[in-house]
Amino acid sequence: MKIDVATLFPEAFDGLKVGIIAKALQKELFSLSLHNIRDYSADKHRRCDDYPFGGGAGMLMTPQPLRDCIRAVDPDRKSLRIYMSPKGAPLTQSKVERLARCESLLIVCGAYEGIDQRIIDSEIDEELSIGDYVLTGGELAAMVVINAVARYIPGVLGSEQSTEEESFSDGLLEYPQYTRPAIFEGAAVPEVLLSGNHAEIAKWRREKQLEITRRLRPDLLDNEGEDGKR
Ligand code: 58G
């Protein structure tokens, strides 16, 4: 998997240079290339912003540097081109799985009050949102996508961790988990987990998943899981 990012703030992606994602980049399990949109500005002052037609507060990203950056990075339109935006389609675990199956992604990060609509219309394949809130730039949202996608790349997670057996893989919330000691500040681990009866443990976990999902996220039970996984 190859991931390209177009951004005015490549330094923001230092946030990916720690932990499991950093290790995966070192191991070259996927590549991450950051492209500074400002380097593509034809303006003598390298400006990338301009006033919105029709008026209104704030500035927009001007189309020329974005178009030239996107076309330089992905000249043959081989990448799935994503623009991070609060009006994008919500990012879900099943969308993450689909993105992880792509050969290459190009994630475009906006700034100011957003980008010229003509760039979205002519250069972007998908507009994605990480949630119903506005950020000052698309960088944090792009890092969320990259982090979530990276977990599906073979070798990124340890063999003991799995993307199959986790929250959302069946459209339900996770069951509660416990480690040693068996009693902590007077609170005991549920007896069944110490029983060694794996059928009983599996049954208990599934019941807990349903109970917790019913209580905290009943909306998730309305369908049969995002991709009919239940
Ligand atoms: C209003 C203000 C609309 C992604 C700014 C668009 C990006 C939230 C998300 C923008 C983002 C999200 C400029 C800054 C997009 C542009 C960017 N905010 N919820 N902000 O995924």
Coordinates of C-alpha atoms and ligand atoms in Angstrom, one line a residue:
M1 CA 0.0 0.0 0.0
K2 CA 1.2 3.5 -1.0
I3 CA -0.3 6.6 0.7
D4 CA 0.3 10.1 -0.6
V5 CA -0.9 13.2 1.2
A6 CA -1.3 16.7 -0.2
T7 CA -1.2 19.3 2.5
L8 CA 0.0 22.8 3.4
F9 CA 1.3 21.4 6.7
P10 CA 3.4 18.3 6.1
E11 CA 4.9 18.7 9.7
A12 CA 1.5 17.9 11.1
F13 CA 2.1 14.3 10.1
D14 CA 5.0 14.0 12.6
G15 CA 2.1 12.7 14.7
L16 CA 2.3 9.4 12.7
K17 CA 6.0 8.9 13.6
V18 CA 5.4 7.2 16.9
G19 CA 4.3 3.8 18.0
I20 CA 2.8 1.0 15.7
I21 CA 2.5 3.3 12.6
A22 CA 6.1 4.4 12.9
K23 CA 7.3 0.8 13.2
A24 CA 5.2 -0.2 10.1
L25 CA 6.8 2.7 8.1
Q26 CA 10.3 1.6 9.2
K27 CA 9.5 -1.9 8.2
E28 CA 8.2 -0.5 4.8
L29 CA 4.9 -2.3 5.2
F30 CA 3.4 0.7 3.6
S31 CA 4.8 4.0 2.3
L32 CA 3.8 7.5 3.3
S33 CA 4.8 10.5 1.0
L34 CA 3.9 14.0 2.1
H35 CA 3.5 16.7 -0.6
N36 CA 3.5 20.4 0.2
I37 CA 0.8 22.0 -1.8
R38 CA 2.6 25.4 -1.5
D39 CA 5.5 24.0 -3.6
Y40 CA 3.1 23.9 -6.5
S41 CA 1.9 27.5 -6.3
A42 CA 2.6 29.5 -9.5
D43 CA 2.1 32.7 -7.5
K44 CA 5.3 34.8 -7.0
H45 CA 4.5 34.9 -3.3
R46 CA 3.6 31.1 -3.3
R47 CA 0.1 32.1 -2.1
C48 CA -2.5 29.2 -1.9
D49 CA -5.5 31.2 -0.6
D50 CA -7.9 33.7 -2.0
Y51 CA -11.2 35.4 -1.3
P52 CA -14.5 33.6 -1.8
F53 CA -16.6 34.8 -4.8
G54 CA -19.9 36.1 -3.4
G55 CA -18.3 37.3 -0.2
G56 CA -18.3 35.8 3.2
A57 CA -15.9 35.3 6.0
G58 CA -12.5 33.7 5.6
M59 CA -10.4 32.5 2.7
L60 CA -10.5 29.5 0.4
M61 CA -7.7 27.4 -1.1
T62 CA -7.1 28.5 -4.6
P63 CA -7.5 25.8 -7.3
Q64 CA -4.2 26.1 -9.2
P65 CA -1.7 24.7 -6.6
L66 CA -4.1 21.9 -5.6
R67 CA -4.7 20.8 -9.2
D68 CA -1.0 20.8 -10.0
C69 CA 0.0 19.0 -6.8
I70 CA -2.7 16.3 -7.3
R71 CA -1.8 15.8 -11.0
A72 CA 2.0 15.7 -10.2
V73 CA 1.5 13.1 -7.5
D74 CA -1.0 10.9 -9.4
P75 CA -0.6 11.7 -13.1
D76 CA -2.4 8.6 -14.3
R77 CA -5.2 8.7 -11.8
K78 CA -4.2 5.4 -10.3
S79 CA -4.9 6.4 -6.7
L80 CA -8.2 6.6 -4.9
R81 CA -8.3 10.4 -4.3
I82 CA -9.9 11.4 -1.0
Y83 CA -10.8 14.8 0.3
M84 CA -11.3 15.1 4.0
S85 CA -14.3 17.3 4.8
P86 CA -17.1 17.7 7.4
K87 CA -19.6 17.2 4.6
G88 CA -18.0 13.9 3.5
A89 CA -19.5 10.5 3.8
P90 CA -18.9 9.2 7.4
L91 CA -15.8 7.0 7.8
T92 CA -16.9 3.6 9.1
Q93 CA -14.9 0.4 9.8
S94 CA -16.2 -1.2 6.6
K95 CA -15.1 1.8 4.6
V96 CA -11.7 1.5 6.3
E97 CA -11.5 -2.1 5.2
R98 CA -12.3 -1.1 1.6
L99 CA -9.7 1.6 1.6
A100 CA -7.1 -0.9 2.9
R101 CA -7.7 -3.0 -0.2
C102 CA -6.6 -0.1 -2.5
E103 CA -3.2 -0.2 -4.0
S104 CA -2.7 3.5 -3.5
L105 CA -4.5 6.4 -1.8
L106 CA -4.1 10.2 -2.3
I107 CA -5.5 12.1 0.6
V108 CA -6.0 15.8 0.1
C109 CA -6.1 18.1 3.2
G110 CA -7.9 21.4 3.0
A111 CA -7.3 24.5 5.1
Y112 CA -8.9 27.9 5.8
E113 CA -12.6 27.6 4.9
G114 CA -12.1 24.8 2.4
I115 CA -11.2 24.4 -1.2
D116 CA -12.6 25.5 -4.5
Q117 CA -15.6 23.2 -5.4
R118 CA -14.2 22.7 -9.0
I119 CA -11.2 20.7 -7.5
I120 CA -13.7 18.4 -5.7
D121 CA -15.7 18.0 -8.9
S122 CA -12.8 17.3 -11.3
E123 CA -10.0 15.8 -9.2
I124 CA -11.5 14.0 -6.1
D125 CA -13.1 10.5 -6.1
E126 CA -14.5 10.5 -2.5
E127 CA -15.2 13.1 0.2
L128 CA -14.8 11.5 3.7
S129 CA -15.6 12.8 7.2
I130 CA -14.3 11.5 10.5
G131 CA -17.3 12.9 12.4
D132 CA -19.7 15.8 12.7
Y133 CA -17.3 18.6 13.8
V134 CA -15.1 21.1 12.0
L135 CA -11.3 21.1 12.2
T136 CA -8.9 23.9 11.2
G137 CA -7.3 21.6 8.6
G138 CA -7.8 18.1 7.1
E139 CA -4.5 16.8 8.6
L140 CA -5.9 15.3 11.8
A141 CA -8.7 13.7 9.8
A142 CA -6.2 12.3 7.3
M143 CA -4.1 10.9 10.1
V144 CA -7.2 9.1 11.5
V145 CA -7.8 7.5 8.1
I146 CA -4.2 6.5 7.7
N147 CA -4.0 5.0 11.2
A148 CA -7.3 3.1 10.8
V149 CA -6.3 1.8 7.3
A150 CA -2.7 0.8 8.4
R151 CA -4.1 -1.7 11.0
Y152 CA -5.4 -3.8 8.0
I153 CA -2.0 -4.0 6.3
P154 CA -0.5 -7.5 7.0
G155 CA 2.3 -7.3 9.6
V156 CA 1.3 -3.9 11.1
L157 CA -0.4 -5.5 14.1
G158 CA 1.3 -8.2 16.1
S159 CA 0.1 -11.7 15.2
E160 CA -1.7 -11.9 18.6
Q161 CA -3.7 -8.7 17.8
S162 CA -6.3 -9.2 15.0
T163 CA -8.5 -6.9 13.0
E164 CA -11.1 -9.7 12.7
E165 CA -12.0 -10.3 16.3
E166 CA -12.6 -6.8 17.4
S167 CA -15.1 -4.0 18.0
F168 CA -17.1 -3.3 14.8
S169 CA -15.9 -6.3 12.9
D170 CA -19.3 -7.7 13.5
G171 CA -21.1 -4.4 13.9
L172 CA -21.2 -4.6 17.7
L173 CA -19.4 -2.9 20.5
E174 CA -16.5 -4.8 22.3
Y175 CA -17.1 -7.0 25.3
P176 CA -15.4 -6.0 28.6
Q177 CA -11.9 -7.3 29.1
Y178 CA -9.8 -8.1 32.2
T179 CA -6.2 -8.9 33.0
R180 CA -4.4 -9.8 36.3
P181 CA -4.9 -9.6 39.2
A182 CA -8.2 -11.6 39.5
I183 CA -9.3 -9.3 42.3
F184 CA -8.4 -5.6 42.1
E185 CA -9.4 -3.2 44.8
G186 CA -12.1 -5.7 45.8
A187 CA -13.5 -6.0 42.3
A188 CA -13.4 -9.6 40.9
V189 CA -13.1 -10.7 37.3
P190 CA -16.3 -12.4 36.1
E191 CA -16.1 -16.0 37.2
V192 CA -16.7 -17.5 33.7
L193 CA -13.5 -16.0 32.3
L194 CA -11.5 -18.0 34.9
S195 CA -13.4 -21.2 34.1
G196 CA -11.4 -22.4 31.1
N197 CA -14.7 -23.3 29.4
H198 CA -14.2 -21.7 26.0
A199 CA -17.7 -22.3 24.7
E200 CA -19.1 -20.6 27.9
I201 CA -16.7 -17.7 27.5
A202 CA -17.6 -17.1 23.9
K203 CA -21.3 -17.2 24.8
W204 CA -20.8 -14.7 27.7
R205 CA -18.8 -12.4 25.5
R206 CA -21.5 -12.3 22.8
E207 CA -24.2 -11.7 25.4
K208 CA -22.1 -8.8 26.8
Q209 CA -21.6 -7.3 23.3
L210 CA -25.3 -7.3 22.7
E211 CA -26.2 -5.9 26.1
I212 CA -23.6 -3.1 25.8
T213 CA -24.6 -2.3 22.3
R214 CA -28.3 -2.2 23.2
R215 CA -27.5 0.2 26.1
L216 CA -24.9 2.5 24.4
R217 CA -25.5 2.4 20.7
P218 CA -28.9 0.9 19.9
D219 CA -28.6 2.5 16.4
L220 CA -26.0 -0.2 15.6
L221 CA -28.6 -3.0 16.2
D222 CA -31.1 -1.4 13.7
N223 CA -29.4 -3.1 10.8
E224 CA -27.6 -6.5 10.7
G225 CA -24.2 -4.9 10.8
E226 CA -22.6 -2.6 8.2
D227 CA -22.1 -5.4 5.7
G228 CA -24.6 -7.9 7.0
K229 CA -21.9 -9.3 9.3
R230 CA -24.5 -10.5 11.8
Ligands
58G1 C1 -15.7 24.0 6.8 C2 -14.5 24.4 7.3 C3 -15.7 23.0 5.8 C4 -12.4 17.2 7.8 C5 -13.3 24.0 6.8 C6 -14.5 22.6 5.3 C7 -11.7 18.4 7.5 C8 -13.4 18.4 9.6 C9 -13.2 17.2 8.9 C10 -13.3 23.0 5.8 C11 -12.0 19.6 8.2 C12 -13.9 16.0 9.3 C13 -10.8 23.2 5.6 C14 -10.4 22.6 6.9 C15 -11.7 21.0 5.6 C16 -12.0 22.5 5.2 C17 -10.8 21.1 6.8 N1 -12.9 19.5 9.3 N2 -15.0 16.0 10.1 N3 -11.5 20.8 8.0 O1 -13.5 14.9 8.8

